[in-house]
Short mmCIF file of C-alpha atoms in Angstrom, two decimals:
data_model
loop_
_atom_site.label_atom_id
_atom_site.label_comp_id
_atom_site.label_asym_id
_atom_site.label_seq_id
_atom_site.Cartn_x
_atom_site.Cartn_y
_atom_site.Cartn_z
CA UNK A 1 14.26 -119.71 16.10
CA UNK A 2 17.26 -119.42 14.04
CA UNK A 3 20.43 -118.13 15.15
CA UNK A 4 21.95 -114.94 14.57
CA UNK A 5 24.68 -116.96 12.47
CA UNK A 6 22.69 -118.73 10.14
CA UNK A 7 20.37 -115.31 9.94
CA UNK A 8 23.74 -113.41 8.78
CA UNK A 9 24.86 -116.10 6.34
CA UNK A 10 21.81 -116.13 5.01
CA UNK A 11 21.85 -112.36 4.45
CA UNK A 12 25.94 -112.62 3.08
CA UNK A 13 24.01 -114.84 0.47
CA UNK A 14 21.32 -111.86 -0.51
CA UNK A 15 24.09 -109.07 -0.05
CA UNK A 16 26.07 -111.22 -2.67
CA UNK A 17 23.05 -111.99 -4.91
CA UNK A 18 22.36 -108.18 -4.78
CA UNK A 19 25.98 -107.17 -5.54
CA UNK A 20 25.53 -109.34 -8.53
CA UNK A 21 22.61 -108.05 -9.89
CA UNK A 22 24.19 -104.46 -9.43
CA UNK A 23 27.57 -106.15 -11.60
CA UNK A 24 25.37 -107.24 -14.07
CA UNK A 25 23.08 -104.11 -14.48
CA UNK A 26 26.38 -101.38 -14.88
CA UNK A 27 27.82 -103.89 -17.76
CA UNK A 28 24.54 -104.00 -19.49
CA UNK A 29 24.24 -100.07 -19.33
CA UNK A 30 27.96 -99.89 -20.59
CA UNK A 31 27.48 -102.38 -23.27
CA UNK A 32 24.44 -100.20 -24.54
CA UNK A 33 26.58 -97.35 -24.20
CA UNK A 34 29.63 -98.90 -26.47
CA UNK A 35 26.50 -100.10 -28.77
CA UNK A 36 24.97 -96.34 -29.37
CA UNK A 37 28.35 -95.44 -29.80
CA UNK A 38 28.91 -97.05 -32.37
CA UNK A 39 26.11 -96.77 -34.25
CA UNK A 40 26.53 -93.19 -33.79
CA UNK A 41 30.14 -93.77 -35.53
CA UNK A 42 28.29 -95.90 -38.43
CA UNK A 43 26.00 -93.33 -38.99
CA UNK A 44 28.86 -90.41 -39.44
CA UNK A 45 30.53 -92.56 -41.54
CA UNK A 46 27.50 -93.57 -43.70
CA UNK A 47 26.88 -89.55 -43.91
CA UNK A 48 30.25 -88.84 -45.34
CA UNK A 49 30.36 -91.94 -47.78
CA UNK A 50 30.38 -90.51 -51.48
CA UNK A 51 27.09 -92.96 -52.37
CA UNK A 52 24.73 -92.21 -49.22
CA UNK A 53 21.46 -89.96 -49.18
CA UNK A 54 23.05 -87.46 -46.94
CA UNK A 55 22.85 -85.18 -49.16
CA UNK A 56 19.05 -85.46 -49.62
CA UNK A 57 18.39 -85.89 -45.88
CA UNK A 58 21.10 -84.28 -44.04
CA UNK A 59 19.21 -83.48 -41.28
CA UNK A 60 17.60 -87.22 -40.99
CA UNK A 61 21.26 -87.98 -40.12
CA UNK A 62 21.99 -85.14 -37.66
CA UNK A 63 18.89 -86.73 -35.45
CA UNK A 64 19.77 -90.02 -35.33
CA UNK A 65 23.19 -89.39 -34.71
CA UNK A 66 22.29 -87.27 -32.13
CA UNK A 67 19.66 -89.49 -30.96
CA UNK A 68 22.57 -92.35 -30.63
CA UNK A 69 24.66 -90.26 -28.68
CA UNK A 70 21.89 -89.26 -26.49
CA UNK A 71 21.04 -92.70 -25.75
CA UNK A 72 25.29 -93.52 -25.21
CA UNK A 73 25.38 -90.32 -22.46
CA UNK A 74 22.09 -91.41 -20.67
CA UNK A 75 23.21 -95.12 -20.54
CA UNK A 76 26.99 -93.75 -19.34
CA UNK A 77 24.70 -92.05 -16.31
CA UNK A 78 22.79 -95.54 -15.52
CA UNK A 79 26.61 -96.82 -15.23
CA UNK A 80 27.37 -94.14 -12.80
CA UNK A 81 24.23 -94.74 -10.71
CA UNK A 82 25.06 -98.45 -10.41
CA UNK A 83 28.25 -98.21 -9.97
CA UNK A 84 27.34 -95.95 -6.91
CA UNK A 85 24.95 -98.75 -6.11
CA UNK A 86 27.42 -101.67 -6.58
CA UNK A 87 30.22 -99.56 -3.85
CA UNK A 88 27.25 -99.20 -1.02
CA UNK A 89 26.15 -103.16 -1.85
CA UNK A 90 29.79 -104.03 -1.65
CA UNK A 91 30.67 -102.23 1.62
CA UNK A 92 27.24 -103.53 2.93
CA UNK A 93 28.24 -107.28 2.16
CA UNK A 94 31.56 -106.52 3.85
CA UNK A 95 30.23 -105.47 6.83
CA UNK A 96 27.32 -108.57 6.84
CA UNK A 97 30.34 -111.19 6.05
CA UNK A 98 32.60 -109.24 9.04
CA UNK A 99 29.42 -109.54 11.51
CA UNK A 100 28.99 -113.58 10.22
CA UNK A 101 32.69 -114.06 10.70
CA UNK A 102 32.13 -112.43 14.44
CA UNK A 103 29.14 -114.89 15.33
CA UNK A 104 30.68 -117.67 13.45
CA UNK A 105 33.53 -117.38 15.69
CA UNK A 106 31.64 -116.94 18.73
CA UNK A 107 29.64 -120.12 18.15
CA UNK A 108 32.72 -121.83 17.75
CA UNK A 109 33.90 -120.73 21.15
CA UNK A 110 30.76 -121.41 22.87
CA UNK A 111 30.71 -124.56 21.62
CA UNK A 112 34.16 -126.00 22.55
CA UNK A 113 33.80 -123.84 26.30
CA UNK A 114 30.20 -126.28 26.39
CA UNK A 115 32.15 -129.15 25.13
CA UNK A 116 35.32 -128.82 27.76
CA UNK A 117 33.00 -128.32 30.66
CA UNK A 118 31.10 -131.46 29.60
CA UNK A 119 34.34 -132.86 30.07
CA UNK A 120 35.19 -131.55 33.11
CA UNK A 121 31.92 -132.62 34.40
CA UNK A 122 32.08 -136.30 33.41
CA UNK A 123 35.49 -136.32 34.96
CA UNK A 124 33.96 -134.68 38.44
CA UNK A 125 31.18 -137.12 37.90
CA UNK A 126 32.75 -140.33 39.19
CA UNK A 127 34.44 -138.57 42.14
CA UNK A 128 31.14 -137.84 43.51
#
């Protein structure tokens, strides 16, 4: 059976792994968020350009600007989510990397108290 040290630097490792994946999630849901942005902006612009269709299909231009910034406000809300998500992983993985520090340390101490009384004895020994 494994020790409680190598079973809480194994879980650091996940709490990190899933930290990451929460990192990378909130960027991608911000970069889709600059993206709809601005194709909401291209669109406007394309509307009010002197040689576009708007004129023709005004309301063709309405949607899918306010289809864009639709998808910008919902992928601004998957940001908030993960970012909520990425603050409970991160105090989680503090509190798994305090607990490994704690056994870490303890091992240590065990093992030089086993180690000096192995001394100890082997001095005692010859006395005998």
């Amino acid at each position: 059976m494994t020790n409680r040290k190598d079973r809480l630097k194994k879980l650091v490792e996940v709490q990190e792994q899933l930290k990451a994946l929460h990192e990378m999630r909130r960027a991608g849901y911000l970069a889709k968020a600059v993206a709809a942005e601005q194709e909401a902006a291209d669109i406007a612009a394309r509307f009010d350009a002197p040689d576009s269709l708007s004129t023709l299909f005004p309301e063709i231009y309405q949607q899918r600007i306010a289809a864009a910034r639709a998808e910008r406000d919902r992928n601004l809300d998957n940001a908030r989510r993960e970012a909520g998500s990425l603050a409970t992983a991160t105090a989680r993985t503090n509190m798994v990397e305090r607990a490994y520090r704690d056994a870490r340390r303890d091992d240590e101490r065990q093992r030089s108290d086993r180690e000096r009384l192995d001394l100890i004895e082997q001095k005692r020994g010859p006395e005998k």
